[in-house]
Amino acid sequence: MANVHDIRLVDLAKRYGDVHAVAGVSLDVDHGEFFTLLGPSGSGKTTTLRLIAGFELPDAGRVELGGQDVSHVPAYARDVNTVFQDYALFPHMTVADNVAYGLRIKGVGKAERRTRAGEALEMVRLPGVGARKPAQLSGGQRQRVALARAIVNRPRVLLLDEPLGALDAQLRLGMQVELKRIQSEVGITFVYVTHDQEEALTMSDRLAVFDAGRIVQVGAPAEVYERPATEFVAGFVGTSNVLDRGGRRFTVRPEKIRLLTGDASSDGLVSEHGRVIDVSYVGPLTRYVVALAGGGQLQVVQQNLETSSAQALEVQGREVRVAWREEHTSAIAVQPEEVGP
Ligand code: ADP
Ligand code: MG
C-alpha cells in the first residue's frame, strides 16, 4: 500500500476580503506525529487549523484526511476533534457529562459513556472529578477536561489551538510534558498551534514555521533551529545573530559562541574582535551583546559554570574576542523582496 498521510494539505488558500490568511499551504502529516504550526500572531495558523477541521472552506486547494479528499465534507463528518484555548466546557453540565458529550451525540449508551468518560479522565490524570461542575476546577484542570472530551471518541486527528495559552508559565511547562505523554499513549496524530518557539521545540516531532500565510520551513526541531532556512526563521526560532562576511550571510547561535578575554587562544576557531555593550545576568546563564569591529553585533549566551554574577558583569564595556567553530554557522538565504499587491 502506498504511504497514506493522516493529513495532506495541497496548495490551500483562504482569503478574508483582501487579507490572504492562508496563501498556498502544502503539508503532509504522518500518523501519530506531534506536528506543530509555529508562527507569529496573524500568520495563518488558526485559519489552517480551521480548514483542516472544516470550520472554514478553502478558496483554493485541497484537504485530505487518511488519503480521502474532505475539502467539501462538513466539520461534523470529519474524523477530527479540536481543543481551543478557552476550553469551551458547558458550565451547567458535570465534568463527566462534558467529557461524554460527543459520545451522547453519537448515540452511545449510558453505561459505555460512563466507562469511556472515566477512562478519558484517567488518561489526563483527573480521576474522581466526574461529578463536579467545571467552575469547581482550576484552569489547568479545566484544560485537562477539555482534552479528555476531545480524545474520548478517539479521533484520527486532534487539533489544538494554543491550548496552554491561558495557563501561567509554571503550569504550562507541566502541561507540555503531560500533552506529550497523553499523545504517545493514545497514539492520535496531534496538530498543535503555538506562537511560542520554546514550546514548539520542546514538544514537536516536526514543525512548520508560518510567515504571512505561508510555510517557510518544515523540519524536526533540531533541523529548524540549527539550519534556519531564512532570516525570518533564524530570528523567530531563537535569536537571529545574522552576519554578512565576505559576501556570505550566515547565522550562529548564541550558545555556540565563546567570549575570549586577554590572550586566550582561539586556535581552530573563527574569531573576531568586538566590545561588550550589554550584559544580563539571568541566574543559570549570562547573556552578552557584543558589537563587532567588522560590523554587526552578536548575542552570546554562556552558562555560569565557573562565573559569579560579579565576574559576568565585569566584562561590560570591555574589548573582547568572540569565537566559534565554522561548522556551527549556517548559511541563510537573503529574504526575497516583498511582492507588492
Ligand atoms: P494566527 O492564528 O496565526 O494568529 P489567523 O489564521 O487567525 O492567524 O489569521 C490570519 C489572518 O487572517 C490575520 O490577518 C487575521 O486578521 C485574518 N483573519 C482570520 N480570521 C478572520 C475572519 N474570520 N475575518 C477576517 N479576517 C480574518
Ligand atoms: Mg491563532
mmCIF file of C-alpha atoms and ligand atoms in Angstrom:
data_model
loop_
_atom_site.group_PDB
_atom_site.id
_atom_site.type_symbol
_atom_site.label_atom_id
_atom_site.label_comp_id
_atom_site.label_asym_id
_atom_site.label_seq_id
_atom_site.Cartn_x
_atom_site.Cartn_y
_atom_site.Cartn_z
ATOM 1 C CA MET A 1 0.000 0.000 0.000
ATOM 2 C CA ALA A 2 1.228 3.491 -0.796
ATOM 3 C CA ASN A 3 2.153 5.678 2.130
ATOM 4 C CA VAL A 4 -1.076 7.390 3.158
ATOM 5 C CA HIS A 5 -0.679 10.511 5.266
ATOM 6 C CA ASP A 6 -3.095 11.283 8.081
ATOM 7 C CA ILE A 7 -3.302 14.839 6.795
ATOM 8 C CA ARG A 8 -2.367 16.215 3.411
ATOM 9 C CA LEU A 9 -2.848 19.867 2.507
ATOM 10 C CA VAL A 10 -2.367 20.801 -1.136
ATOM 11 C CA ASP A 11 -1.980 24.462 -2.198
ATOM 12 C CA LEU A 12 -4.530 25.503 0.382
ATOM 13 C CA ALA A 13 -5.692 29.125 0.243
ATOM 14 C CA LYS A 14 -8.188 31.192 2.225
ATOM 15 C CA ARG A 15 -8.879 34.906 1.932
ATOM 16 C CA TYR A 16 -10.909 37.276 4.079
ATOM 17 C CA GLY A 17 -11.628 40.351 1.964
ATOM 18 C CA ASP A 18 -8.175 41.338 0.784
ATOM 19 C CA VAL A 19 -6.323 39.534 3.608
ATOM 20 C CA HIS A 20 -4.620 36.366 2.348
ATOM 21 C CA ALA A 21 -4.887 34.486 5.659
ATOM 22 C CA VAL A 22 -3.586 31.257 4.082
ATOM 23 C CA ALA A 23 -1.720 31.807 0.836
ATOM 24 C CA GLY A 24 -0.812 28.428 -0.663
ATOM 25 C CA VAL A 25 -0.019 25.935 2.092
ATOM 26 C CA SER A 26 1.069 22.375 1.280
ATOM 27 C CA LEU A 27 1.862 19.918 4.027
ATOM 28 C CA ASP A 28 1.926 16.205 4.906
ATOM 29 C CA VAL A 29 1.474 14.966 8.464
ATOM 30 C CA ASP A 30 2.118 11.299 9.234
ATOM 31 C CA HIS A 31 0.096 9.065 11.513
ATOM 32 C CA GLY A 32 0.995 9.510 15.188
ATOM 33 C CA GLU A 33 3.070 12.632 14.658
ATOM 34 C CA PHE A 34 3.126 15.547 17.058
ATOM 35 C CA PHE A 35 3.170 18.260 14.431
ATOM 36 C CA THR A 36 3.320 21.962 15.303
ATOM 37 C CA LEU A 37 2.297 25.043 13.348
ATOM 38 C CA LEU A 38 4.579 27.787 14.690
ATOM 39 C CA GLY A 39 4.444 31.439 13.722
ATOM 40 C CA PRO A 40 3.725 34.962 14.919
ATOM 41 C CA SER A 41 0.210 36.264 15.503
ATOM 42 C CA GLY A 42 -1.699 36.693 12.245
ATOM 43 C CA SER A 43 0.488 34.313 10.215
ATOM 44 C CA GLY A 44 -2.408 31.956 9.357
ATOM 45 C CA LYS A 45 -2.047 29.138 11.890
ATOM 46 C CA THR A 46 -5.620 29.191 13.214
ATOM 47 C CA THR A 47 -7.081 29.540 9.736
ATOM 48 C CA THR A 48 -5.096 26.481 8.602
ATOM 49 C CA LEU A 49 -6.410 24.535 11.591
ATOM 50 C CA ARG A 50 -9.995 25.630 10.871
ATOM 51 C CA LEU A 51 -9.598 24.497 7.268
ATOM 52 C CA ILE A 52 -8.445 21.059 8.460
ATOM 53 C CA ALA A 53 -11.373 20.864 10.913
ATOM 54 C CA GLY A 54 -13.877 22.012 8.292
ATOM 55 C CA PHE A 55 -14.988 25.153 10.155
ATOM 56 C CA GLU A 56 -13.839 27.065 7.067
ATOM 57 C CA LEU A 57 -13.900 26.036 3.421
ATOM 58 C CA PRO A 58 -10.872 26.791 1.221
ATOM 59 C CA ASP A 59 -10.964 29.241 -1.686
ATOM 60 C CA ALA A 60 -8.464 27.000 -3.435
ATOM 61 C CA GLY A 61 -6.585 23.773 -2.774
ATOM 62 C CA ARG A 62 -7.458 20.558 -1.026
ATOM 63 C CA VAL A 63 -7.654 18.962 2.435
ATOM 64 C CA GLU A 64 -7.141 15.181 2.636
ATOM 65 C CA LEU A 65 -7.600 13.082 5.768
ATOM 66 C CA GLY A 66 -6.356 9.498 5.638
ATOM 67 C CA GLY A 67 -5.990 9.775 1.873
ATOM 68 C CA GLN A 68 -9.555 10.929 1.310
ATOM 69 C CA ASP A 69 -10.435 14.366 -0.087
ATOM 70 C CA VAL A 70 -12.613 16.008 2.599
ATOM 71 C CA SER A 71 -12.418 19.570 1.254
ATOM 72 C CA HIS A 72 -16.199 19.703 0.994
ATOM 73 C CA VAL A 73 -17.092 17.338 3.832
ATOM 74 C CA PRO A 74 -18.789 19.170 6.730
ATOM 75 C CA ALA A 75 -16.912 19.530 10.030
ATOM 76 C CA TYR A 76 -19.042 17.031 11.979
ATOM 77 C CA ALA A 77 -18.337 14.280 9.459
ATOM 78 C CA ARG A 78 -14.535 14.651 9.636
ATOM 79 C CA ASP A 79 -12.601 12.296 11.925
ATOM 80 C CA VAL A 80 -11.087 15.273 13.749
ATOM 81 C CA ASN A 81 -11.577 16.990 17.113
ATOM 82 C CA THR A 82 -10.403 20.419 18.218
ATOM 83 C CA VAL A 83 -9.215 21.763 21.579
ATOM 84 C CA PHE A 84 -9.362 25.531 21.920
ATOM 85 C CA GLN A 85 -7.575 27.847 24.305
ATOM 86 C CA ASP A 86 -10.797 28.882 26.037
ATOM 87 C CA TYR A 87 -11.815 25.254 26.847
ATOM 88 C CA ALA A 88 -15.487 25.890 25.905
ATOM 89 C CA LEU A 89 -16.879 23.488 28.525
ATOM 90 C CA PHE A 90 -20.620 23.501 29.228
ATOM 91 C CA PRO A 91 -20.875 25.178 32.658
ATOM 92 C CA HIS A 92 -24.217 23.607 33.658
ATOM 93 C CA MET A 93 -23.053 20.024 32.974
ATOM 94 C CA THR A 94 -20.897 17.861 35.227
ATOM 95 C CA VAL A 95 -17.335 17.124 34.178
ATOM 96 C CA ALA A 96 -18.300 13.544 33.261
ATOM 97 C CA ASP A 97 -21.205 14.749 31.097
ATOM 98 C CA ASN A 98 -18.927 17.278 29.432
ATOM 99 C CA VAL A 99 -16.422 14.549 28.591
ATOM 100 C CA ALA A 100 -19.118 12.153 27.391
ATOM 101 C CA TYR A 101 -20.944 14.789 25.342
ATOM 102 C CA GLY A 102 -19.588 13.679 21.956
ATOM 103 C CA LEU A 103 -20.483 10.071 22.719
ATOM 104 C CA ARG A 104 -24.056 11.011 23.620
ATOM 105 C CA ILE A 105 -24.432 12.876 20.318
ATOM 106 C CA LYS A 106 -23.284 9.688 18.557
ATOM 107 C CA GLY A 107 -25.911 7.637 20.419
ATOM 108 C CA VAL A 108 -23.513 5.643 22.610
ATOM 109 C CA GLY A 109 -25.397 4.039 25.555
ATOM 110 C CA LYS A 110 -25.208 5.400 29.082
ATOM 111 C CA ALA A 111 -23.110 2.631 30.668
ATOM 112 C CA GLU A 112 -20.475 2.760 27.947
ATOM 113 C CA ARG A 113 -20.440 6.562 28.062
ATOM 114 C CA ARG A 114 -19.704 6.440 31.762
ATOM 115 C CA THR A 115 -16.902 3.895 31.351
ATOM 116 C CA ARG A 116 -15.234 5.746 28.491
ATOM 117 C CA ALA A 117 -15.523 9.155 30.156
ATOM 118 C CA GLY A 118 -13.908 7.631 33.265
ATOM 119 C CA GLU A 119 -11.071 6.219 31.148
ATOM 120 C CA ALA A 120 -10.521 9.550 29.392
ATOM 121 C CA LEU A 121 -10.379 11.376 32.743
ATOM 122 C CA GLU A 122 -7.854 8.852 33.985
ATOM 123 C CA MET A 123 -5.800 9.370 30.850
ATOM 124 C CA VAL A 124 -5.499 13.096 31.648
ATOM 125 C CA ARG A 125 -4.792 12.254 35.327
ATOM 126 C CA LEU A 126 -8.083 13.610 36.663
ATOM 127 C CA PRO A 127 -9.840 10.564 38.084
ATOM 128 C CA GLY A 128 -12.645 11.151 40.551
ATOM 129 C CA VAL A 129 -13.748 14.635 39.483
ATOM 130 C CA GLY A 130 -16.540 13.452 37.156
ATOM 131 C CA ALA A 131 -19.356 14.631 39.420
ATOM 132 C CA ARG A 132 -18.061 18.195 39.770
ATOM 133 C CA LYS A 133 -19.025 21.217 37.700
ATOM 134 C CA PRO A 134 -16.319 22.967 35.606
ATOM 135 C CA ALA A 135 -16.436 26.024 37.896
ATOM 136 C CA GLN A 136 -15.191 23.838 40.766
ATOM 137 C CA LEU A 137 -11.924 23.111 38.929
ATOM 138 C CA SER A 138 -8.747 25.124 38.410
ATOM 139 C CA GLY A 139 -7.781 26.474 34.984
ATOM 140 C CA GLY A 140 -5.277 23.685 34.452
ATOM 141 C CA GLN A 141 -7.846 21.050 35.414
ATOM 142 C CA ARG A 142 -10.451 22.546 33.066
ATOM 143 C CA GLN A 143 -7.919 22.334 30.257
ATOM 144 C CA ARG A 144 -7.440 18.633 31.031
ATOM 145 C CA VAL A 145 -11.204 18.100 30.940
ATOM 146 C CA ALA A 146 -11.322 19.768 27.518
ATOM 147 C CA LEU A 147 -8.595 17.379 26.402
ATOM 148 C CA ALA A 148 -10.429 14.356 27.833
ATOM 149 C CA ARG A 149 -13.559 15.415 25.960
ATOM 150 C CA ALA A 150 -11.590 15.698 22.733
ATOM 151 C CA ILE A 151 -9.952 12.248 22.954
ATOM 152 C CA VAL A 152 -12.922 10.297 24.349
ATOM 153 C CA ASN A 153 -14.119 9.223 20.903
ATOM 154 C CA ARG A 154 -10.588 8.508 19.636
ATOM 155 C CA PRO A 155 -10.473 10.768 16.574
ATOM 156 C CA ARG A 156 -7.827 10.127 13.926
ATOM 157 C CA VAL A 157 -6.524 13.664 14.406
ATOM 158 C CA LEU A 158 -6.604 16.114 17.288
ATOM 159 C CA LEU A 159 -6.191 19.810 16.531
ATOM 160 C CA LEU A 160 -5.011 22.033 19.391
ATOM 161 C CA ASP A 161 -5.079 25.825 19.046
ATOM 162 C CA GLU A 162 -2.757 27.422 21.643
ATOM 163 C CA PRO A 163 -4.295 25.174 24.315
ATOM 164 C CA LEU A 164 -1.879 26.284 27.040
ATOM 165 C CA GLY A 165 -2.076 29.990 26.241
ATOM 166 C CA ALA A 166 -4.264 30.836 29.243
ATOM 167 C CA LEU A 167 -2.100 28.999 31.801
ATOM 168 C CA ASP A 168 0.686 30.570 33.841
ATOM 169 C CA ALA A 169 4.304 29.743 32.990
ATOM 170 C CA GLN A 170 4.784 27.055 35.653
ATOM 171 C CA LEU A 171 1.612 25.187 34.749
ATOM 172 C CA ARG A 172 2.437 25.443 31.047
ATOM 173 C CA LEU A 173 5.711 23.582 31.449
ATOM 174 C CA GLY A 174 3.970 20.789 33.331
ATOM 175 C CA MET A 175 1.189 20.559 30.736
ATOM 176 C CA GLN A 176 3.705 20.447 27.859
ATOM 177 C CA VAL A 177 5.122 17.246 29.301
ATOM 178 C CA GLU A 178 1.612 15.908 30.022
ATOM 179 C CA LEU A 179 0.400 16.571 26.494
ATOM 180 C CA LYS A 180 3.366 14.701 25.037
ATOM 181 C CA ARG A 181 2.696 11.751 27.325
ATOM 182 C CA ILE A 182 -1.015 11.671 26.501
ATOM 183 C CA GLN A 183 -0.311 11.890 22.787
ATOM 184 C CA SER A 184 2.106 8.977 22.837
ATOM 185 C CA GLU A 185 -0.297 6.912 24.972
ATOM 186 C CA VAL A 186 -3.384 7.435 22.806
ATOM 187 C CA GLY A 187 -1.455 7.357 19.516
ATOM 188 C CA ILE A 188 -3.577 10.109 17.966
ATOM 189 C CA THR A 189 -1.988 12.494 15.459
ATOM 190 C CA PHE A 190 -1.691 15.962 17.037
ATOM 191 C CA VAL A 191 -1.579 19.218 15.099
ATOM 192 C CA TYR A 192 -0.589 21.832 17.623
ATOM 193 C CA VAL A 193 -0.680 25.604 17.102
ATOM 194 C CA THR A 194 1.584 27.914 19.070
ATOM 195 C CA HIS A 195 3.464 31.199 18.705
ATOM 196 C CA ASP A 196 5.919 30.083 21.406
ATOM 197 C CA GLN A 197 9.156 28.799 19.851
ATOM 198 C CA GLU A 198 10.325 27.071 23.012
ATOM 199 C CA GLU A 199 7.058 25.184 23.280
ATOM 200 C CA ALA A 200 7.342 24.160 19.621
ATOM 201 C CA LEU A 201 10.930 22.959 20.015
ATOM 202 C CA THR A 202 10.122 21.039 23.205
ATOM 203 C CA MET A 203 7.022 19.216 22.065
ATOM 204 C CA SER A 204 7.132 18.559 18.339
ATOM 205 C CA ASP A 205 8.262 15.640 16.226
ATOM 206 C CA ARG A 206 8.237 18.129 13.344
ATOM 207 C CA LEU A 207 7.142 21.714 12.980
ATOM 208 C CA ALA A 208 6.171 24.109 10.205
ATOM 209 C CA VAL A 209 7.149 27.766 10.538
ATOM 210 C CA PHE A 210 4.478 30.161 9.244
ATOM 211 C CA ASP A 211 5.055 33.671 7.969
ATOM 212 C CA ALA A 212 2.297 35.754 6.352
ATOM 213 C CA GLY A 213 0.069 32.841 5.356
ATOM 214 C CA ARG A 214 2.866 30.639 4.026
ATOM 215 C CA ILE A 215 5.075 27.891 5.359
ATOM 216 C CA VAL A 216 8.707 28.977 5.216
ATOM 217 C CA GLN A 217 10.306 25.847 6.690
ATOM 218 C CA VAL A 218 9.309 22.342 7.783
ATOM 219 C CA GLY A 219 11.538 20.053 9.804
ATOM 220 C CA ALA A 220 12.427 18.423 13.102
ATOM 221 C CA PRO A 221 13.126 20.922 15.926
ATOM 222 C CA ALA A 222 16.902 20.496 15.750
ATOM 223 C CA GLU A 223 16.963 20.938 11.957
ATOM 224 C CA VAL A 224 14.928 24.133 12.104
ATOM 225 C CA TYR A 225 16.940 25.524 15.000
ATOM 226 C CA GLU A 226 20.371 24.585 13.672
ATOM 227 C CA ARG A 227 19.681 25.167 9.976
ATOM 228 C CA PRO A 228 17.153 28.000 9.703
ATOM 229 C CA ALA A 229 16.201 28.427 6.040
ATOM 230 C CA THR A 230 15.658 32.176 6.173
ATOM 231 C CA GLU A 231 16.478 35.174 8.302
ATOM 232 C CA PHE A 232 12.877 35.212 9.474
ATOM 233 C CA VAL A 233 13.162 31.654 10.799
ATOM 234 C CA ALA A 234 16.563 32.376 12.363
ATOM 235 C CA GLY A 235 15.032 35.292 14.261
ATOM 236 C CA PHE A 236 11.716 33.727 15.166
ATOM 237 C CA VAL A 237 13.067 30.354 16.283
ATOM 238 C CA GLY A 238 15.824 31.517 18.595
ATOM 239 C CA THR A 239 17.934 34.648 18.424
ATOM 240 C CA SER A 240 18.842 35.739 14.947
ATOM 241 C CA ASN A 241 22.590 36.608 15.127
ATOM 242 C CA VAL A 242 22.930 37.224 11.416
ATOM 243 C CA LEU A 243 26.262 38.372 9.991
ATOM 244 C CA ASP A 244 27.413 39.328 6.482
ATOM 245 C CA ARG A 245 31.027 38.449 5.881
ATOM 246 C CA GLY A 246 32.803 38.251 2.544
ATOM 247 C CA GLY A 247 29.568 38.134 0.562
ATOM 248 C CA ARG A 248 28.215 35.320 2.723
ATOM 249 C CA ARG A 249 25.197 35.679 5.004
ATOM 250 C CA PHE A 250 25.054 33.293 7.934
ATOM 251 C CA THR A 251 23.758 32.784 11.433
ATOM 252 C CA VAL A 252 25.495 31.433 14.528
ATOM 253 C CA ARG A 253 23.546 30.576 17.687
ATOM 254 C CA PRO A 254 24.380 32.470 20.903
ATOM 255 C CA GLU A 255 25.338 29.344 22.883
ATOM 256 C CA LYS A 256 27.885 28.327 20.231
ATOM 257 C CA ILE A 257 29.940 31.483 20.678
ATOM 258 C CA ARG A 258 32.847 31.773 23.091
ATOM 259 C CA LEU A 259 33.749 35.047 24.729
ATOM 260 C CA LEU A 260 37.526 35.362 24.992
ATOM 261 C CA THR A 261 39.401 37.926 27.031
ATOM 262 C CA GLY A 262 43.131 38.576 27.357
ATOM 263 C CA ASP A 263 45.283 36.272 25.247
ATOM 264 C CA ALA A 264 43.021 33.207 25.403
ATOM 265 C CA SER A 265 43.616 31.002 22.386
ATOM 266 C CA SER A 266 41.147 30.811 19.528
ATOM 267 C CA ASP A 267 43.061 28.114 17.641
ATOM 268 C CA GLY A 268 40.903 26.281 15.131
ATOM 269 C CA LEU A 269 38.067 28.766 15.576
ATOM 270 C CA VAL A 270 36.734 31.664 13.577
ATOM 271 C CA SER A 271 37.284 34.749 15.719
ATOM 272 C CA GLU A 272 36.504 38.463 15.619
ATOM 273 C CA HIS A 273 37.175 41.493 17.767
ATOM 274 C CA GLY A 274 34.404 43.400 19.466
ATOM 275 C CA ARG A 275 33.208 45.271 22.537
ATOM 276 C CA VAL A 276 30.662 44.056 25.114
ATOM 277 C CA ILE A 277 27.825 46.588 25.020
ATOM 278 C CA ASP A 278 25.337 44.781 27.247
ATOM 279 C CA VAL A 279 25.374 42.109 29.954
ATOM 280 C CA SER A 280 22.321 40.449 31.521
ATOM 281 C CA TYR A 281 22.855 38.024 34.346
ATOM 282 C CA VAL A 282 19.935 35.556 34.409
ATOM 283 C CA GLY A 283 20.937 33.053 37.101
ATOM 284 C CA PRO A 284 21.995 29.857 35.308
ATOM 285 C CA LEU A 285 23.402 31.816 32.378
ATOM 286 C CA THR A 286 24.551 35.242 31.269
ATOM 287 C CA ARG A 287 23.627 36.994 28.022
ATOM 288 C CA TYR A 288 26.127 39.313 26.412
ATOM 289 C CA VAL A 289 25.699 41.593 23.413
ATOM 290 C CA VAL A 290 28.943 42.164 21.533
ATOM 291 C CA ALA A 291 29.322 44.909 18.901
ATOM 292 C CA LEU A 292 31.819 43.654 16.324
ATOM 293 C CA ALA A 293 34.667 45.707 14.879
ATOM 294 C CA GLY A 294 33.824 44.197 11.476
ATOM 295 C CA GLY A 295 30.199 45.400 11.686
ATOM 296 C CA GLY A 296 27.052 43.915 13.175
ATOM 297 C CA GLN A 297 26.508 42.510 16.639
ATOM 298 C CA LEU A 298 26.117 39.114 18.245
ATOM 299 C CA GLN A 299 24.270 37.779 21.253
ATOM 300 C CA VAL A 300 26.396 35.396 23.267
ATOM 301 C CA VAL A 301 24.997 33.083 25.947
ATOM 302 C CA GLN A 302 27.296 31.453 28.481
ATOM 303 C CA GLN A 303 26.489 29.042 31.270
ATOM 304 C CA ASN A 304 27.584 30.391 34.628
ATOM 305 C CA LEU A 305 29.600 27.276 35.273
ATOM 306 C CA GLU A 306 32.585 28.938 36.928
ATOM 307 C CA THR A 307 31.407 32.530 36.687
ATOM 308 C CA SER A 308 29.886 34.557 39.515
ATOM 309 C CA SER A 309 27.429 37.380 38.802
ATOM 310 C CA ALA A 310 30.142 39.923 39.658
ATOM 311 C CA GLN A 311 32.547 38.340 37.153
ATOM 312 C CA ALA A 312 29.849 38.209 34.489
ATOM 313 C CA LEU A 313 29.017 41.890 34.889
ATOM 314 C CA GLU A 314 32.693 42.891 34.952
ATOM 315 C CA VAL A 315 33.129 42.487 31.194
ATOM 316 C CA GLN A 316 30.589 45.231 30.427
ATOM 317 C CA GLY A 317 32.282 47.740 28.084
ATOM 318 C CA ARG A 318 35.385 45.591 27.587
ATOM 319 C CA GLU A 319 37.247 44.759 24.390
ATOM 320 C CA VAL A 320 36.865 41.026 23.772
ATOM 321 C CA ARG A 321 37.151 38.424 21.079
ATOM 322 C CA VAL A 322 34.250 36.215 20.086
ATOM 323 C CA ALA A 323 34.998 32.830 18.549
ATOM 324 C CA TRP A 324 33.056 29.917 17.143
ATOM 325 C CA ARG A 325 33.521 26.801 15.099
ATOM 326 C CA GLU A 326 32.935 27.168 11.382
ATOM 327 C CA GLU A 327 30.619 24.123 11.412
ATOM 328 C CA HIS A 328 28.330 25.923 13.870
ATOM 329 C CA THR A 329 27.475 28.580 11.322
ATOM 330 C CA SER A 330 24.558 28.122 8.957
ATOM 331 C CA ALA A 331 24.225 29.918 5.646
ATOM 332 C CA ILE A 332 20.877 31.602 5.179
ATOM 333 C CA ALA A 333 19.117 32.807 2.086
ATOM 334 C CA VAL A 334 18.680 36.521 1.699
ATOM 335 C CA GLN A 335 14.959 37.148 2.120
ATOM 336 C CA PRO A 336 13.118 37.663 -1.156
ATOM 337 C CA GLU A 337 11.747 41.161 -1.751
ATOM 338 C CA GLU A 338 8.142 41.604 -0.646
ATOM 339 C CA VAL A 339 5.962 41.424 -3.716
ATOM 340 C CA GLY A 340 3.597 44.367 -3.615
ATOM 341 C CA PRO A 341 -0.159 43.961 -4.071
HETATM 342 P P1 ADP B 1 -2.822 33.169 13.630
HETATM 343 O O1 ADP B 1 -3.649 32.068 14.170
HETATM 344 O O2 ADP B 1 -1.507 32.720 13.081
HETATM 345 O O3 ADP B 1 -2.664 34.287 14.608
HETATM 346 P P2 ADP B 1 -5.079 33.649 11.848
HETATM 347 O O4 ADP B 1 -5.192 32.433 10.994
HETATM 348 O O5 ADP B 1 -6.035 33.771 12.980
HETATM 349 O O6 ADP B 1 -3.579 33.798 12.351
HETATM 350 O O7 ADP B 1 -5.262 34.939 10.946
HETATM 351 C C1 ADP B 1 -4.551 35.154 9.728
HETATM 352 C C2 ADP B 1 -5.031 36.455 9.127
HETATM 353 O O8 ADP B 1 -6.382 36.340 8.716
HETATM 354 C C3 ADP B 1 -4.978 37.642 10.081
HETATM 355 O O9 ADP B 1 -4.616 38.786 9.353
HETATM 356 C C4 ADP B 1 -6.402 37.727 10.575
HETATM 357 O O10 ADP B 1 -6.706 39.051 10.969
HETATM 358 C C5 ADP B 1 -7.203 37.289 9.371
HETATM 359 N N1 ADP B 1 -8.466 36.644 9.745
HETATM 360 C C6 ADP B 1 -8.578 35.455 10.387
HETATM 361 N N2 ADP B 1 -9.870 35.124 10.555
HETATM 362 C C7 ADP B 1 -10.613 36.122 10.005
HETATM 363 C C8 ADP B 1 -12.022 36.360 9.852
HETATM 364 N N3 ADP B 1 -12.925 35.496 10.286
HETATM 365 N N4 ADP B 1 -12.392 37.500 9.217
HETATM 366 C C9 ADP B 1 -11.469 38.372 8.758
HETATM 367 N N5 ADP B 1 -10.141 38.210 8.860
HETATM 368 C C10 ADP B 1 -9.706 37.093 9.486
HETATM 369 MG MG MG B 2 -4.431 31.844 16.140
#
